Structure formats: C-alpha cells, structure tokens
mmCIF file of C-alpha atoms in Angstrom:
data_model
loop_
_atom_site.group_PDB
_atom_site.id
_atom_site.type_symbol
_atom_site.label_atom_id
_atom_site.label_comp_id
_atom_site.label_asym_id
_atom_site.label_seq_id
_atom_site.Cartn_x
_atom_site.Cartn_y
_atom_site.Cartn_z
ATOM 1 C CA MET A 1 -37.641 155.409 -197.853
ATOM 2 C CA ASN A 2 -36.032 158.381 -196.135
ATOM 3 C CA LYS A 3 -32.509 157.757 -194.871
ATOM 4 C CA ARG A 4 -30.836 159.099 -191.751
ATOM 5 C CA GLN A 5 -27.207 160.160 -191.462
ATOM 6 C CA LEU A 6 -25.198 157.995 -189.086
ATOM 7 C CA GLY A 7 -23.458 160.358 -186.667
ATOM 8 C CA ASN A 8 -21.156 162.720 -188.526
ATOM 9 C CA SER A 9 -20.206 160.033 -191.031
ATOM 10 C CA SER A 10 -20.813 159.727 -194.746
ATOM 11 C CA LEU A 11 -23.141 156.779 -194.179
ATOM 12 C CA SER A 12 -26.896 157.180 -194.601
ATOM 13 C CA ILE A 13 -29.104 154.343 -193.452
ATOM 14 C CA THR A 14 -32.776 153.527 -193.516
ATOM 15 C CA PRO A 15 -34.693 153.912 -190.215
ATOM 16 C CA LEU A 16 -34.648 150.130 -189.770
ATOM 17 C CA VAL A 17 -31.494 147.994 -189.767
ATOM 18 C CA LEU A 18 -31.762 144.279 -190.532
ATOM 19 C CA GLY A 19 -30.152 142.119 -187.856
ATOM 20 C CA GLY A 20 -28.065 139.217 -189.125
ATOM 21 C CA ASN A 21 -27.765 137.317 -185.844
ATOM 22 C CA VAL A 22 -30.293 134.696 -187.001
ATOM 23 C CA PHE A 23 -28.541 133.896 -190.299
ATOM 24 C CA GLY A 24 -27.109 130.404 -190.024
ATOM 25 C CA TRP A 25 -28.889 129.892 -186.712
ATOM 26 C CA THR A 26 -32.694 129.988 -186.821
ATOM 27 C CA ALA A 27 -32.632 130.945 -190.518
ATOM 28 C CA ASP A 28 -30.815 128.612 -192.923
ATOM 29 C CA GLU A 29 -29.109 129.908 -196.059
ATOM 30 C CA ALA A 30 -32.174 129.794 -198.309
ATOM 31 C CA THR A 31 -34.350 131.491 -195.694
ATOM 32 C CA SER A 32 -31.663 134.095 -195.036
ATOM 33 C CA PHE A 33 -31.459 134.888 -198.767
ATOM 34 C CA ALA A 34 -35.252 135.344 -198.867
ATOM 35 C CA VAL A 35 -35.090 137.671 -195.843
ATOM 36 C CA LEU A 36 -32.284 139.735 -197.384
ATOM 37 C CA ASP A 37 -34.080 139.921 -200.727
ATOM 38 C CA ALA A 38 -37.276 141.131 -199.060
ATOM 39 C CA PHE A 39 -35.399 143.730 -197.033
ATOM 40 C CA VAL A 40 -33.729 145.437 -200.000
ATOM 41 C CA ALA A 41 -36.859 145.049 -202.144
ATOM 42 C CA GLY A 42 -38.750 146.945 -199.442
ATOM 43 C CA GLY A 43 -36.255 149.794 -199.455
ATOM 44 C CA GLY A 44 -33.967 148.752 -196.594
ATOM 45 C CA ASN A 45 -30.241 149.308 -197.003
ATOM 46 C CA ALA A 46 -28.400 148.521 -193.724
ATOM 47 C CA ILE A 47 -27.469 145.010 -192.565
ATOM 48 C CA ASP A 48 -25.804 144.321 -189.212
ATOM 49 C CA THR A 49 -23.784 141.223 -188.377
ATOM 50 C CA ALA A 50 -20.671 140.176 -186.409
ATOM 51 C CA ASP A 51 -17.789 137.749 -186.635
ATOM 52 C CA GLY A 52 -19.139 136.084 -183.489
ATOM 53 C CA TYR A 53 -22.516 135.142 -185.024
ATOM 54 C CA SER A 54 -23.422 132.362 -184.287
ATOM 55 C CA VAL A 55 -20.737 130.924 -182.048
ATOM 56 C CA TRP A 56 -23.304 130.069 -179.330
ATOM 57 C CA VAL A 57 -24.831 127.332 -181.498
ATOM 58 C CA PRO A 58 -23.329 123.874 -180.856
ATOM 59 C CA GLY A 59 -20.943 123.001 -183.680
ATOM 60 C CA HIS A 60 -20.627 126.596 -184.916
ATOM 61 C CA VAL A 61 -17.310 128.425 -184.898
ATOM 62 C CA GLY A 62 -18.447 132.004 -185.581
ATOM 63 C CA GLY A 63 -18.662 133.763 -188.910
ATOM 64 C CA GLU A 64 -21.683 131.785 -190.105
ATOM 65 C CA SER A 65 -23.793 134.930 -190.521
ATOM 66 C CA GLU A 66 -21.059 136.820 -192.378
ATOM 67 C CA THR A 67 -20.575 133.853 -194.702
ATOM 68 C CA ILE A 68 -24.247 133.769 -195.670
ATOM 69 C CA ILE A 69 -24.353 137.531 -196.213
ATOM 70 C CA GLY A 70 -21.201 137.304 -198.324
ATOM 71 C CA LYS A 71 -22.725 134.613 -200.546
ATOM 72 C CA TRP A 72 -25.862 136.704 -200.946
ATOM 73 C CA LEU A 73 -23.883 139.834 -201.840
ATOM 74 C CA LYS A 74 -21.926 137.890 -204.439
ATOM 75 C CA GLN A 75 -24.881 136.091 -205.993
ATOM 76 C CA ARG A 76 -27.170 139.110 -206.062
ATOM 77 C CA GLY A 77 -24.528 141.707 -206.937
ATOM 78 C CA ARG A 78 -25.872 144.063 -204.259
ATOM 79 C CA ARG A 79 -22.643 145.282 -202.620
ATOM 80 C CA ASP A 80 -23.060 148.881 -203.779
ATOM 81 C CA ASP A 81 -26.715 148.963 -202.697
ATOM 82 C CA VAL A 82 -26.278 148.165 -199.027
ATOM 83 C CA VAL A 83 -24.445 149.325 -195.924
ATOM 84 C CA ILE A 84 -22.688 146.361 -194.331
ATOM 85 C CA ALA A 85 -21.995 146.636 -190.610
ATOM 86 C CA THR A 86 -20.056 143.960 -188.767
ATOM 87 C CA LYS A 87 -18.223 143.703 -185.457
ATOM 88 C CA VAL A 88 -15.024 142.487 -183.846
ATOM 89 C CA GLY A 89 -14.102 141.807 -180.240
ATOM 90 C CA TRP A 90 -16.576 139.205 -179.049
ATOM 91 C CA GLU A 91 -15.013 135.980 -177.808
ATOM 92 C CA VAL A 92 -15.120 133.712 -180.857
ATOM 93 C CA ASN A 93 -12.789 131.342 -179.023
ATOM 94 C CA ALA A 94 -10.011 131.583 -176.433
ATOM 95 C CA GLN A 95 -7.493 132.810 -179.009
ATOM 96 C CA ASN A 96 -9.814 135.137 -180.902
ATOM 97 C CA LYS A 97 -11.319 137.918 -178.829
ATOM 98 C CA GLY A 98 -10.787 141.450 -177.580
ATOM 99 C CA LEU A 99 -9.750 144.773 -179.080
ATOM 100 C CA ALA A 100 -5.961 144.573 -179.236
ATOM 101 C CA LYS A 101 -4.542 146.140 -182.386
ATOM 102 C CA ASN A 102 -2.918 142.982 -183.728
ATOM 103 C CA TYR A 103 -6.098 140.993 -183.251
ATOM 104 C CA ILE A 104 -8.316 143.577 -184.976
ATOM 105 C CA LEU A 105 -5.953 143.704 -187.957
ATOM 106 C CA ARG A 106 -6.120 139.916 -188.199
ATOM 107 C CA ALA A 107 -9.854 139.572 -187.536
ATOM 108 C CA VAL A 108 -10.876 142.077 -190.207
ATOM 109 C CA GLU A 109 -9.286 139.906 -192.886
ATOM 110 C CA GLY A 110 -11.537 137.013 -191.881
ATOM 111 C CA SER A 111 -14.632 139.209 -192.007
ATOM 112 C CA LEU A 112 -13.686 140.638 -195.419
ATOM 113 C CA LYS A 113 -13.137 137.143 -196.790
ATOM 114 C CA ARG A 114 -16.419 135.775 -195.431
ATOM 115 C CA LEU A 115 -18.348 138.834 -196.618
ATOM 116 C CA GLN A 116 -16.651 138.551 -200.042
ATOM 117 C CA THR A 117 -15.911 142.264 -200.115
ATOM 118 C CA ASP A 118 -12.839 144.472 -199.960
ATOM 119 C CA TYR A 119 -14.316 146.991 -197.533
ATOM 120 C CA ILE A 120 -16.657 147.166 -194.541
ATOM 121 C CA ASP A 121 -18.953 150.183 -194.279
ATOM 122 C CA LEU A 122 -19.289 150.154 -190.475
ATOM 123 C CA TYR A 123 -16.792 148.193 -188.369
ATOM 124 C CA GLN A 124 -17.792 148.075 -184.715
ATOM 125 C CA SER A 125 -16.147 147.163 -181.428
ATOM 126 C CA HIS A 126 -18.604 144.460 -180.361
ATOM 127 C CA LYS A 127 -17.947 144.977 -176.668
ATOM 128 C CA ASP A 128 -15.412 146.931 -174.677
ATOM 129 C CA ASP A 129 -12.059 145.396 -173.792
ATOM 130 C CA LEU A 130 -10.872 146.940 -170.537
ATOM 131 C CA THR A 131 -7.445 145.294 -170.902
ATOM 132 C CA VAL A 132 -6.605 147.421 -173.953
ATOM 133 C CA PRO A 133 -6.105 151.217 -173.973
ATOM 134 C CA VAL A 134 -8.695 152.912 -176.165
ATOM 135 C CA GLU A 135 -5.832 154.524 -178.118
ATOM 136 C CA GLU A 136 -4.529 151.121 -179.240
ATOM 137 C CA THR A 137 -7.925 150.052 -180.560
ATOM 138 C CA LEU A 138 -8.457 153.347 -182.360
ATOM 139 C CA GLU A 139 -4.965 153.142 -183.851
ATOM 140 C CA ALA A 140 -5.917 149.819 -185.428
ATOM 141 C CA TYR A 141 -9.074 151.326 -186.886
ATOM 142 C CA ALA A 142 -7.112 154.328 -188.187
ATOM 143 C CA GLN A 143 -4.870 151.942 -190.110
ATOM 144 C CA LEU A 144 -7.845 150.070 -191.571
ATOM 145 C CA VAL A 145 -9.544 153.308 -192.641
ATOM 146 C CA LYS A 146 -6.305 154.499 -194.254
ATOM 147 C CA GLU A 147 -5.999 151.179 -196.112
ATOM 148 C CA GLY A 148 -9.577 151.491 -197.377
ATOM 149 C CA LYS A 149 -10.731 148.316 -195.651
ATOM 150 C CA VAL A 150 -13.110 150.166 -193.317
ATOM 151 C CA ARG A 151 -15.143 153.315 -194.008
ATOM 152 C CA VAL A 152 -16.597 154.175 -190.580
ATOM 153 C CA ILE A 153 -16.218 152.777 -187.053
ATOM 154 C CA GLY A 154 -18.735 152.256 -184.276
ATOM 155 C CA ALA A 155 -18.981 150.875 -180.754
ATOM 156 C CA SER A 156 -21.339 148.439 -179.079
ATOM 157 C CA ASN A 157 -21.964 147.650 -175.411
ATOM 158 C CA PHE A 158 -19.701 150.477 -174.157
ATOM 159 C CA SER A 159 -20.166 152.360 -170.909
ATOM 160 C CA ALA A 160 -20.586 156.129 -171.095
ATOM 161 C CA GLU A 161 -17.208 156.547 -169.432
ATOM 162 C CA ARG A 162 -15.336 154.457 -171.997
ATOM 163 C CA LEU A 163 -17.208 155.917 -174.949
ATOM 164 C CA ARG A 164 -16.345 159.427 -173.740
ATOM 165 C CA GLU A 165 -12.705 158.405 -173.271
ATOM 166 C CA SER A 166 -12.638 156.998 -176.810
ATOM 167 C CA LEU A 167 -14.171 160.126 -178.329
ATOM 168 C CA GLN A 168 -11.631 162.297 -176.510
ATOM 169 C CA ALA A 169 -8.747 160.097 -177.699
ATOM 170 C CA SER A 170 -9.939 160.353 -181.290
ATOM 171 C CA GLU A 171 -10.052 164.119 -181.077
ATOM 172 C CA GLN A 172 -6.702 164.376 -179.348
ATOM 173 C CA HIS A 173 -4.779 162.020 -181.649
ATOM 174 C CA GLY A 174 -6.615 162.512 -184.927
ATOM 175 C CA PHE A 175 -7.977 158.971 -184.987
ATOM 176 C CA PRO A 176 -11.311 158.167 -186.629
ATOM 177 C CA ARG A 177 -14.043 158.386 -183.996
ATOM 178 C CA TYR A 178 -16.906 156.101 -183.134
ATOM 179 C CA GLU A 179 -19.752 157.455 -185.256
ATOM 180 C CA SER A 180 -22.307 155.043 -183.840
ATOM 181 C CA LEU A 181 -23.210 153.207 -180.675
ATOM 182 C CA GLN A 182 -25.095 149.936 -180.581
ATOM 183 C CA PRO A 183 -26.705 149.530 -177.142
ATOM 184 C CA LEU A 184 -29.504 147.383 -175.798
ATOM 185 C CA TYR A 185 -32.623 149.551 -176.064
ATOM 186 C CA ASN A 186 -36.347 148.997 -176.438
ATOM 187 C CA LEU A 187 -39.604 149.821 -174.663
ATOM 188 C CA TYR A 188 -38.664 147.485 -171.814
ATOM 189 C CA ASP A 189 -34.878 147.981 -171.639
ATOM 190 C CA ARG A 190 -34.312 151.733 -171.691
ATOM 191 C CA ALA A 191 -33.305 153.172 -168.313
ATOM 192 C CA ASP A 192 -29.599 152.303 -168.447
ATOM 193 C CA PHE A 193 -29.092 153.795 -171.904
ATOM 194 C CA GLU A 194 -31.157 156.903 -171.313
ATOM 195 C CA GLN A 195 -29.415 157.831 -168.060
ATOM 196 C CA ASP A 196 -25.819 158.320 -169.221
ATOM 197 C CA LEU A 197 -25.270 157.180 -172.791
ATOM 198 C CA LEU A 198 -28.074 159.043 -174.556
ATOM 199 C CA PRO A 199 -26.976 162.510 -173.362
ATOM 200 C CA LEU A 200 -23.392 161.707 -174.399
ATOM 201 C CA CYS A 201 -24.447 160.518 -177.848
ATOM 202 C CA GLN A 202 -26.610 163.584 -178.354
ATOM 203 C CA GLU A 203 -23.827 165.917 -177.199
ATOM 204 C CA HIS A 204 -21.356 164.448 -179.703
ATOM 205 C CA ASN A 205 -23.834 163.521 -182.444
ATOM 206 C CA VAL A 206 -23.047 159.827 -182.229
ATOM 207 C CA GLY A 207 -25.626 157.787 -184.126
ATOM 208 C CA VAL A 208 -27.529 155.154 -182.129
ATOM 209 C CA ILE A 209 -28.559 151.831 -183.685
ATOM 210 C CA PRO A 210 -29.931 149.800 -180.769
ATOM 211 C CA TYR A 211 -30.158 146.027 -180.822
ATOM 212 C CA TYR A 212 -33.024 143.892 -179.492
ATOM 213 C CA GLY A 213 -35.486 146.565 -180.572
ATOM 214 C CA LEU A 214 -38.196 143.921 -180.156
ATOM 215 C CA ALA A 215 -36.747 142.510 -176.916
ATOM 216 C CA SER A 216 -35.817 139.167 -178.501
ATOM 217 C CA GLY A 217 -39.313 138.925 -179.990
ATOM 218 C CA PHE A 218 -41.222 139.633 -176.779
ATOM 219 C CA LEU A 219 -42.597 142.948 -178.060
ATOM 220 C CA THR A 220 -44.149 141.226 -181.082
ATOM 221 C CA GLY A 221 -46.695 139.838 -178.622
ATOM 222 C CA LYS A 222 -46.036 136.181 -179.356
ATOM 223 C CA TYR A 223 -44.892 135.396 -175.806
ATOM 224 C CA ARG A 224 -47.763 135.993 -173.390
ATOM 225 C CA SER A 225 -47.733 132.839 -171.251
ATOM 226 C CA GLU A 226 -45.430 130.060 -170.130
ATOM 227 C CA ALA A 227 -46.803 127.884 -172.925
ATOM 228 C CA ASP A 228 -45.846 130.489 -175.533
ATOM 229 C CA LEU A 229 -42.207 130.336 -174.466
ATOM 230 C CA LYS A 230 -41.853 126.922 -176.109
ATOM 231 C CA LYS A 231 -42.589 128.416 -179.535
ATOM 232 C CA SER A 232 -38.966 129.184 -180.361
ATOM 233 C CA ALA A 233 -35.344 128.579 -179.442
ATOM 234 C CA ARG A 234 -35.222 131.992 -177.762
ATOM 235 C CA GLY A 235 -38.340 131.486 -175.648
ATOM 236 C CA GLY A 236 -36.738 130.404 -172.388
ATOM 237 C CA GLY A 237 -34.516 133.462 -172.072
ATOM 238 C CA VAL A 238 -37.324 135.765 -173.181
ATOM 239 C CA GLY A 239 -39.691 134.508 -170.504
ATOM 240 C CA GLN A 240 -37.142 134.710 -167.734
ATOM 241 C CA LYS A 241 -36.510 138.393 -168.434
ATOM 242 C CA TYR A 242 -39.703 139.873 -169.833
ATOM 243 C CA LEU A 243 -42.720 137.787 -168.824
ATOM 244 C CA ASN A 244 -43.612 139.800 -165.740
ATOM 245 C CA GLU A 245 -45.933 142.612 -164.667
ATOM 246 C CA LYS A 246 -43.972 145.317 -166.486
ATOM 247 C CA GLY A 247 -43.672 143.269 -169.661
ATOM 248 C CA LEU A 248 -47.362 142.458 -169.751
ATOM 249 C CA SER A 249 -48.224 146.104 -169.107
ATOM 250 C CA ILE A 250 -46.139 147.120 -172.123
ATOM 251 C CA LEU A 251 -47.828 144.446 -174.251
ATOM 252 C CA ALA A 252 -51.234 145.773 -173.213
ATOM 253 C CA ALA A 253 -50.229 149.294 -174.287
ATOM 254 C CA LEU A 254 -48.852 147.970 -177.578
ATOM 255 C CA ASP A 255 -52.115 146.083 -178.169
ATOM 256 C CA ALA A 256 -54.173 149.210 -177.568
ATOM 257 C CA VAL A 257 -52.041 151.469 -179.764
ATOM 258 C CA SER A 258 -51.697 148.946 -182.574
ATOM 259 C CA ALA A 259 -55.464 148.324 -182.645
ATOM 260 C CA ARG A 260 -56.183 152.043 -182.860
ATOM 261 C CA LEU A 261 -53.530 152.709 -185.519
ATOM 262 C CA LYS A 262 -54.269 149.500 -187.453
ATOM 263 C CA ALA A 263 -50.704 148.259 -187.003
ATOM 264 C CA THR A 264 -49.004 145.324 -185.279
ATOM 265 C CA PRO A 265 -47.326 145.446 -181.859
ATOM 266 C CA ALA A 266 -43.923 144.920 -183.536
ATOM 267 C CA GLN A 267 -44.472 147.860 -185.866
ATOM 268 C CA VAL A 268 -45.498 150.097 -182.979
ATOM 269 C CA ALA A 269 -42.520 149.018 -180.828
ATOM 270 C CA LEU A 270 -40.055 149.820 -183.618
ATOM 271 C CA ALA A 271 -41.807 153.068 -184.563
ATOM 272 C CA TRP A 272 -41.499 154.150 -180.921
ATOM 273 C CA ILE A 273 -37.692 153.774 -181.087
ATOM 274 C CA MET A 274 -37.565 155.628 -184.410
ATOM 275 C CA ALA A 275 -39.505 158.508 -182.819
ATOM 276 C CA GLN A 276 -37.116 158.933 -179.867
ATOM 277 C CA PRO A 277 -34.741 161.934 -180.039
ATOM 278 C CA GLY A 278 -31.150 160.852 -180.634
ATOM 279 C CA LEU A 279 -32.046 157.394 -181.954
ATOM 280 C CA THR A 280 -31.039 156.678 -185.557
ATOM 281 C CA ALA A 281 -32.471 153.244 -186.372
ATOM 282 C CA PRO A 282 -33.370 150.113 -184.409
ATOM 283 C CA ILE A 283 -31.976 146.739 -185.425
ATOM 284 C CA ALA A 284 -34.495 143.914 -185.840
ATOM 285 C CA SER A 285 -34.056 140.409 -187.189
ATOM 286 C CA ALA A 286 -36.515 138.256 -189.091
ATOM 287 C CA THR A 287 -36.779 134.626 -190.117
ATOM 288 C CA SER A 288 -39.140 135.010 -193.085
ATOM 289 C CA ALA A 289 -39.778 137.428 -195.926
ATOM 290 C CA GLU A 290 -43.252 138.040 -194.497
ATOM 291 C CA GLN A 291 -41.770 139.173 -191.191
ATOM 292 C CA VAL A 292 -39.443 141.573 -193.006
ATOM 293 C CA GLU A 293 -42.326 143.120 -194.927
ATOM 294 C CA GLU A 294 -44.236 143.592 -191.666
ATOM 295 C CA LEU A 295 -41.260 145.187 -189.882
ATOM 296 C CA LEU A 296 -40.510 147.571 -192.757
ATOM 297 C CA LYS A 297 -44.006 149.037 -192.420
ATOM 298 C CA ALA A 298 -42.870 150.478 -189.094
ATOM 299 C CA THR A 299 -40.834 153.050 -191.036
ATOM 300 C CA ASP A 300 -44.089 154.583 -192.325
ATOM 301 C CA LEU A 301 -45.927 154.483 -188.999
ATOM 302 C CA GLN A 302 -46.369 157.845 -187.304
ATOM 303 C CA LEU A 303 -47.156 157.613 -183.599
ATOM 304 C CA ASP A 304 -49.374 160.441 -182.369
ATOM 305 C CA ALA A 305 -49.097 162.126 -178.964
ATOM 306 C CA GLU A 306 -51.707 159.822 -177.453
ATOM 307 C CA ALA A 307 -49.809 156.717 -178.552
ATOM 308 C CA LEU A 308 -46.480 158.023 -177.287
ATOM 309 C CA GLU A 309 -48.008 158.923 -173.929
ATOM 310 C CA GLN A 310 -49.650 155.528 -173.557
ATOM 311 C CA LEU A 311 -46.441 153.646 -174.402
ATOM 312 C CA GLU A 312 -44.386 155.900 -172.147
ATOM 313 C CA GLY A 313 -46.679 155.257 -169.212
ATOM 314 C CA ALA A 314 -46.400 151.485 -169.522
ATOM 315 C CA SER A 315 -42.689 151.546 -170.280
ATOM 316 C CA VAL A 316 -41.558 153.487 -167.239
ATOM 317 C CA ALA A 317 -43.830 151.615 -164.847
ATOM 318 C CA ALA A 318 -42.033 149.704 -162.104
#
C-alpha cells in the first residue's frame, strides 16, 4: 500500500489510519487484537489513540485504549512495523487535563507505560488549552523530542488562529512544529475545516488526519431510520446530528456511487476524503476484523469525476 508523508516529518503513513477510540469500549481486548491484526495484515501502519480513551464509559479512568494497544504491541512484537499516534490534553479527570508543560511531561510517562514503548511516533495536543501560552506547550514537546520520547508532534481540534500562532512560535523559537492536524471532517462535516484550516494547512504543508471520517458510523449507511439508531451505543448521538435531509441526501449519493463502482458506502466515503487536496489520511475505527478488511479496500478505490461531482452536490446541499 502506498504511504503518504505526514507534513514535513519523517513519518510515512498509509492512506487510512485505524482509530483506537473503540478499544476497551465497544471492542474488548480480544476483539481489539483481532482488529489490529487485520489492519496490519492488510497493509495498514498507523494507529491513533489518546490517553483520554475511554474516560466517558462508566467505571473507566482513561488509558484503556492505550493499554490494549500496548499489550498487542508487546505480544505481537510489532512496534517497529507501526506508527503509534496518541494524544494529551483532554480532561481525564479534574487533576489531569490541559497543555501545561509540567502536565505534558507527566502525562507522557503514563502513555509510554501503557503503550509499553519508549517512544511515541506522533504525540498530539488533543484539544487546545487557551489558558496556556503556545510557547509553553511547544517547549514541553521540544524537551520530549530531545529526550527521544516523542518523534513528531501534532494538534487536534485547534482553531486556525491558534494553529497559526503555534506554527509561528515554532519557527521563531526553534521548537518542533505541529506536523499534523486532526480535525472533524467528512462528507457531512466539512465547511468549518475547509473555510480557514485547510488553506492554512496547505500553506504550511501540515498533514491532515481527520477523525470521524464515517461520521460516527452514519456514512456506512447503517442508520437510516429512528429504529436503526438503537443498533449501537453511538446511535442516539448519530441520529440527533445526522439523520436529517442533508444526511439522507448524502446517503443517497453514496448508495448511487457505491452501486456503480461496486463498493460500499463506507469505502466511498473514505475514498472521498483520501481524494481531497491537502488531506493525508482519514481515521476510521472498527469493531471486527471483517470491518477492517472492508475499510482497507477504500485505499484502492479510485473515484471518477462523476462520483466526485455527485458526492459534492449532496455534501454541500443545505
């Protein structure tokens, strides 16, 4: 599988990144291992997680996903084969959150321990912390890069203004710069990113690895009615946001394109992101090996002009 360079960094990743948000949540350890095995067997090499996954589950404390990935890396001996991306800054609890230097230096040790590794390939600011100067956060990352604990840094959920400020600070002070941005982006959720962040990322060659590439599963086509929303733990939130005229119009376009190209709606939705200028690789999660194998086929799917036009028309509709 062809790899794509992430920003100006030394990291090269496959056009699809495996999301680890479901590990320890809707995928238990055995299922997660099967998903990870299928992903690397199919040629995938980039796995995204966070220290905050899955703190939203009752009884969880955060770090569950990292722990499962760490056990898999150890048991399978795959550390050199994969790019591990994790994040810091989400509120794990009242005492553990934000992007202050001291906290980042403490939080990384927990991630390294759970992941059972001595370095993180891509360490990302999970969300911006407006209480901390960007220079302080970047200073922490500079120390971690110097110590060999982190190879490359990235940002997630940043505004264009704060990302620009961070890039300028890196250049001015010689800090490592954010080589990637992880925004919300898919056929439904695109306007906010495309307006300000995309031009900035293209100008500075910042790689883009968007999350929710399948809109929490909506773009797979499995949620088409109120009854369908009861099929999974995520259904309620999915329906509230996406089950509307625009969402159904996008599903209709996905149905038409996938039927013509002999693909699935999920494959078409991911291939659309991969085809967009300035986008490096969408992140998608899976809860079975079969789902992984289906999603990986998106990397071989070439959307023709007719397909792109049809999807564009439905996607930008009010």
